Short mmCIF file of C-alpha atoms in Angstrom, two decimals:
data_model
loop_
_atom_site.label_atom_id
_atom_site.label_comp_id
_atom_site.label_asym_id
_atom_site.label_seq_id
_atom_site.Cartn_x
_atom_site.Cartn_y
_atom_site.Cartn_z
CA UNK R 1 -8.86 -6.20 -32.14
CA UNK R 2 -8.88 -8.37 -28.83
CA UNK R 3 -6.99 -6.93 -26.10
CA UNK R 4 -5.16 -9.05 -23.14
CA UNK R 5 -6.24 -7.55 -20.31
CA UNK R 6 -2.65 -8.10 -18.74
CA UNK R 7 -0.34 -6.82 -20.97
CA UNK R 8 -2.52 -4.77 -23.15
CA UNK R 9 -1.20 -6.17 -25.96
CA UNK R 10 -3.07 -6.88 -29.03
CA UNK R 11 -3.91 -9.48 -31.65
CA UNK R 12 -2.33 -7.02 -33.87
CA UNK R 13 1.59 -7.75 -34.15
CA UNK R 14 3.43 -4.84 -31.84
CA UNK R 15 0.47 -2.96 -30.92
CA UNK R 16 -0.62 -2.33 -27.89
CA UNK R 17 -3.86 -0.82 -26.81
CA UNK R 18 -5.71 0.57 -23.05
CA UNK R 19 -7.69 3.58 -22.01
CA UNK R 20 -10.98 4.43 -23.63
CA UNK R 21 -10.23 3.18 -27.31
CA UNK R 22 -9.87 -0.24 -25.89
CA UNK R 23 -12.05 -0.96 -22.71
CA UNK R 24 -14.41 2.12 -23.37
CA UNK R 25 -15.46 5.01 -21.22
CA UNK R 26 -14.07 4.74 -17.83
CA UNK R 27 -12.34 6.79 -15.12
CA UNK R 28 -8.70 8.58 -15.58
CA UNK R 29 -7.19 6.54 -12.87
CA UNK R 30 -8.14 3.40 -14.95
CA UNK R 31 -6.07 5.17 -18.11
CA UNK R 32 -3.71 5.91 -15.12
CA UNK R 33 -3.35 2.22 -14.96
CA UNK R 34 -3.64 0.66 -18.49
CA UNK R 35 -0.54 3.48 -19.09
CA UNK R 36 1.89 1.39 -16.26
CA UNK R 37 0.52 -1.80 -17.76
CA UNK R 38 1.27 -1.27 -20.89
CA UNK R 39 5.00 -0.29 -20.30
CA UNK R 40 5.35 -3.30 -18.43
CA UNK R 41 4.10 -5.35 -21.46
CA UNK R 42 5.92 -3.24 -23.92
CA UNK R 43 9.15 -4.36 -22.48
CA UNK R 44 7.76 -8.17 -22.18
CA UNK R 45 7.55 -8.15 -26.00
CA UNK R 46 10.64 -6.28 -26.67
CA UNK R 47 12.49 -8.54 -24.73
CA UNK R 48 10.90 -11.48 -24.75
CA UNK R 49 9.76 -12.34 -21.17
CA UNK R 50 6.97 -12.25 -19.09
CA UNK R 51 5.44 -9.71 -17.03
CA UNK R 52 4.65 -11.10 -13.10
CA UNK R 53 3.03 -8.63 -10.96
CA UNK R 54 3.65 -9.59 -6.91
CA UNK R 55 1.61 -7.41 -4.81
CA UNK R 56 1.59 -7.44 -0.98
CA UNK R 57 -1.13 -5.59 1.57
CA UNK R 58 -0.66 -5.17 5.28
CA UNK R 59 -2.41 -3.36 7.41
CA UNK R 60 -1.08 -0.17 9.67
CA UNK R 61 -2.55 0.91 12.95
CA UNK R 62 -3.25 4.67 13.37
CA UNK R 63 -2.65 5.77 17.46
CA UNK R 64 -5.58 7.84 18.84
CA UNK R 65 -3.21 10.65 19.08
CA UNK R 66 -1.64 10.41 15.22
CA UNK R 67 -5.62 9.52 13.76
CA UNK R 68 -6.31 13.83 13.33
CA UNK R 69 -3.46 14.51 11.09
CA UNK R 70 -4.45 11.66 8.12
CA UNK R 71 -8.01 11.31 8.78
CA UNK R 72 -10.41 13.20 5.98
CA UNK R 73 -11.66 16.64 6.61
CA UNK R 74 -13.40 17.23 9.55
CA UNK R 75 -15.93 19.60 7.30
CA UNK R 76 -16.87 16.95 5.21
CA UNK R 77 -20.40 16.53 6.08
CA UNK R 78 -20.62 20.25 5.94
CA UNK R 79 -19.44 20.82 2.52
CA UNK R 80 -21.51 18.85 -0.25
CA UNK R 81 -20.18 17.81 -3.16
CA UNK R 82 -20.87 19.93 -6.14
CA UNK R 83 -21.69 19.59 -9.82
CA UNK R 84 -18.99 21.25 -11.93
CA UNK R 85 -20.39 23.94 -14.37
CA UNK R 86 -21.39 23.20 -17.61
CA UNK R 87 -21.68 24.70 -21.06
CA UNK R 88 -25.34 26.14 -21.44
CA UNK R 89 -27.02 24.23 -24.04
CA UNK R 90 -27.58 26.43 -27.00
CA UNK R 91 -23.62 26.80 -27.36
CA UNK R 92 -23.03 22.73 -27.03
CA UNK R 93 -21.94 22.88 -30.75
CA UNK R 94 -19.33 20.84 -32.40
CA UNK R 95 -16.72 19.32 -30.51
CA UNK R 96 -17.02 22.43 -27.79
CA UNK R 97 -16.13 21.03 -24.46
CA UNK R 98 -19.23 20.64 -22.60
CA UNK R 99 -18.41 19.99 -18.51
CA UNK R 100 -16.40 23.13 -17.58
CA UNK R 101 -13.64 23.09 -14.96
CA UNK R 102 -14.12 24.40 -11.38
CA UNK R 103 -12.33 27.66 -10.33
CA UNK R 104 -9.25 26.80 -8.14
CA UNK R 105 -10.98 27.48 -4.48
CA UNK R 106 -14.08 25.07 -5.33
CA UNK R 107 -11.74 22.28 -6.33
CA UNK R 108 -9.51 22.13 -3.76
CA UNK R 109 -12.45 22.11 -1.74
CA UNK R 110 -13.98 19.08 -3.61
CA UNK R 111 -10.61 17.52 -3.29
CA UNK R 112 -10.91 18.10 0.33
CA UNK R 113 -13.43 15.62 0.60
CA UNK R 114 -12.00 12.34 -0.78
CA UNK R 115 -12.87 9.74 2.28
CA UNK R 116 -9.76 7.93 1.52
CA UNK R 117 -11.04 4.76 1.32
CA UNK R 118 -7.49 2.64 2.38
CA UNK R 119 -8.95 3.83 6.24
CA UNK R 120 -11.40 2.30 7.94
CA UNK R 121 -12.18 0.98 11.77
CA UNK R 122 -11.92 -2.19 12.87
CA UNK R 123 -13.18 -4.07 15.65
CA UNK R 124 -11.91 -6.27 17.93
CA UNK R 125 -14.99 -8.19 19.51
CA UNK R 126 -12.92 -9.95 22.32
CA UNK R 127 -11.99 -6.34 23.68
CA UNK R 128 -15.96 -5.38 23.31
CA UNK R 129 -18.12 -3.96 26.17
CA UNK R 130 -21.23 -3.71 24.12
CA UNK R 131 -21.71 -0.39 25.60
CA UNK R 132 -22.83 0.81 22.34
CA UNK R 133 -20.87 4.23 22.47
CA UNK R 134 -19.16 3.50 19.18
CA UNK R 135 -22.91 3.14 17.96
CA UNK R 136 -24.12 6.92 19.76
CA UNK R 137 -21.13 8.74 18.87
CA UNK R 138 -21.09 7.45 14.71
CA UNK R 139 -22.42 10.78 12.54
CA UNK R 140 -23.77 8.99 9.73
CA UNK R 141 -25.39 5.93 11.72
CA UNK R 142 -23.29 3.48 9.82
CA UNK R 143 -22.66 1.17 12.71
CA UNK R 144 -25.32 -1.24 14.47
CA UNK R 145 -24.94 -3.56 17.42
CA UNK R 146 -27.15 -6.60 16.77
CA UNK R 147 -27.47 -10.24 18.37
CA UNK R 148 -26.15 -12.48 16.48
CA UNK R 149 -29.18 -14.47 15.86
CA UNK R 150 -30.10 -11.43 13.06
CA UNK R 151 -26.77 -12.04 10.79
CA UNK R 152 -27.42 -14.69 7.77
CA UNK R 153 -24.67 -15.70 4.97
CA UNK R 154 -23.35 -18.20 3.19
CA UNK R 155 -21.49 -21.59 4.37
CA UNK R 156 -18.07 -19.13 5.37
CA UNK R 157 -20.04 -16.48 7.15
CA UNK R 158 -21.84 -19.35 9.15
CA UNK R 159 -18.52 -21.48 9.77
CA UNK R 160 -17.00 -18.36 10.68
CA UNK R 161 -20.05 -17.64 13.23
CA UNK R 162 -19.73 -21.05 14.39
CA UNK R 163 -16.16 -20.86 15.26
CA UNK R 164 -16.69 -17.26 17.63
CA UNK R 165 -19.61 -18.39 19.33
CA UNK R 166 -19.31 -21.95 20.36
CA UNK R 167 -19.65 -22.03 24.11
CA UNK R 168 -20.65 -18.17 24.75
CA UNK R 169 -24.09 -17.76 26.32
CA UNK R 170 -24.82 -14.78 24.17
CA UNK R 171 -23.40 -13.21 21.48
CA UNK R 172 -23.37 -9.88 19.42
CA UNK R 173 -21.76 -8.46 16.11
CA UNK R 174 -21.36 -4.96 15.01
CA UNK R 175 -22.44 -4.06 11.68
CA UNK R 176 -20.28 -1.61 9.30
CA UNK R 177 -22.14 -0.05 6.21
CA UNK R 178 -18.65 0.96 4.50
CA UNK R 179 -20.95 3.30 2.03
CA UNK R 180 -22.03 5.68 4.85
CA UNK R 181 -18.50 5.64 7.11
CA UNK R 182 -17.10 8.92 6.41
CA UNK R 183 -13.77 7.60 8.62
CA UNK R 184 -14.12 10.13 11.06
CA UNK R 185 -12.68 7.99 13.77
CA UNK R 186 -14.81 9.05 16.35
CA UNK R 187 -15.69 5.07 16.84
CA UNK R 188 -12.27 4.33 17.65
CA UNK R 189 -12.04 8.09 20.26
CA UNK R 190 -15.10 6.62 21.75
CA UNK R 191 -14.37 3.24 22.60
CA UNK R 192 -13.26 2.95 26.29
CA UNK R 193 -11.80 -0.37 25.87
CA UNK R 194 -9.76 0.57 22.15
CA UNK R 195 -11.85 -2.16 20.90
CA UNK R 196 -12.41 -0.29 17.78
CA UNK R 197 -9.25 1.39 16.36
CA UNK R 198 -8.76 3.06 12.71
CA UNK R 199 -6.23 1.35 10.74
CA UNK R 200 -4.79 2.07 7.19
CA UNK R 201 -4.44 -0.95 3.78
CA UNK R 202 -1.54 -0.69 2.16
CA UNK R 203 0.25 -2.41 -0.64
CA UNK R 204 3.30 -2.92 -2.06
CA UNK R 205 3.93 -4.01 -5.86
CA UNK R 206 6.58 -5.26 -7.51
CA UNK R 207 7.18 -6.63 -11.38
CA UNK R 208 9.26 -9.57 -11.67
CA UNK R 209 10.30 -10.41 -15.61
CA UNK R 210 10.36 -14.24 -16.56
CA UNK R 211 12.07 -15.60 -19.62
CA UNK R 212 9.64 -16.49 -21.89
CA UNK R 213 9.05 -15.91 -25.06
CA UNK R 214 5.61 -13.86 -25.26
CA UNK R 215 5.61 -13.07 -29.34
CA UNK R 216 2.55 -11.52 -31.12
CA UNK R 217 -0.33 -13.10 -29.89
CA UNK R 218 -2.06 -13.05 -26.76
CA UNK R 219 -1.11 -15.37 -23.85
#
């Protein structure tokens, strides 16, 4: 059966199909999803309209002051991430569950360490001292100060270049590697100019129904 990825439903007449069976192994918050999709194309074909997502991000800064009480733990780079236990392999028989769960004080701890990904610093280069501070103070040594003469990219990334530096004598750009920031927000505590301050993505969603008929088959 072919699945629209949209509405989940199938080329099947009235069924509808998401999670594993249908996309294959993937991660419970993807189920998570495919569920909310699903209801919203469930009531499509019931009723004979069309689903229309409308999402909208902005962007929230976090004070200096207010950064501690949402940022992620403090102990993170002291607490590694473990391997839950498993089944040893002479009893992996059957359909016996093989990855075993973690005793309640190990997972909260685990949960602990989510980086929460919607945060992340961002930096305002006409505010920017180049005193390299942010750079010194970063844990993980995400963040790099180079001229600007050492970043390369494609026709955007040069316009966009272009457009900042025209006129300026010299000019610098701090690099982010997202996969090492472990949002600490010492970047942003550092900076004596607040050139660099943490700030949260949010979105809001909303599901808008337009008559139309949607029948069986995929559209």
């Amino acid at each position: 059966l072919a699945v629209n990825k949209e509405t989940l439903i199938t080329t099947a007449p009235g069924v509808f199909a998401g999670g594993d069976i249908a996309f294959g192994p993937r991660l419970i918050i993807n189920a998570v999803a495919d569920g909310q999709r699903a209801a919203r194309g469930i009531h499509a074909y019931l009723q004979n309209v069309r689903p229309r997502l409308v999402r909208k991000g902005f962007f929230t800064t976090i004070s200096r002051r207010d950064y501690p009480s949402v940022a992620p733990w403090r102990d993170y780079l002291r607490r590694p991430r473990r391997q839950p236990p498993a089944l040893p392999v002479e009893r992996r028989i059957g359909v016996a569950k093989v990855e075993l769960d973690f005793d309640e004080a190990t997972a909260r701890e685990q949960g602990r360490r989510c980086l929460i990904c919607t945060l992340n610093p961002i930096f305002k280069g006409d505010l920017c001292v180049l005193c390299n501070g942010c750079v010194d103070v970063c844990p993980t040594d995400c963040l790099k100060l180079v001229p600007i003469s050492a970043v390369a990219g494609d026709e955007t990334v040069a316009a966009i270049i272009e457009r900042h530096t025209t006129g300026q004598p010299t000019a610098s750009a701090m690099l982010l590697d997202p996969t090492r920031c472990i949002r600490c927000g010492l970047c942003a505590a550092r900076c004596p100019t607040e050139a660099v301050k943490m700030e949260s993505f949010q979105f809001t969603e909303a599901v808008l129904f337009e008559k139309e008929m949607v029948g069986d088959s995929l559209t």
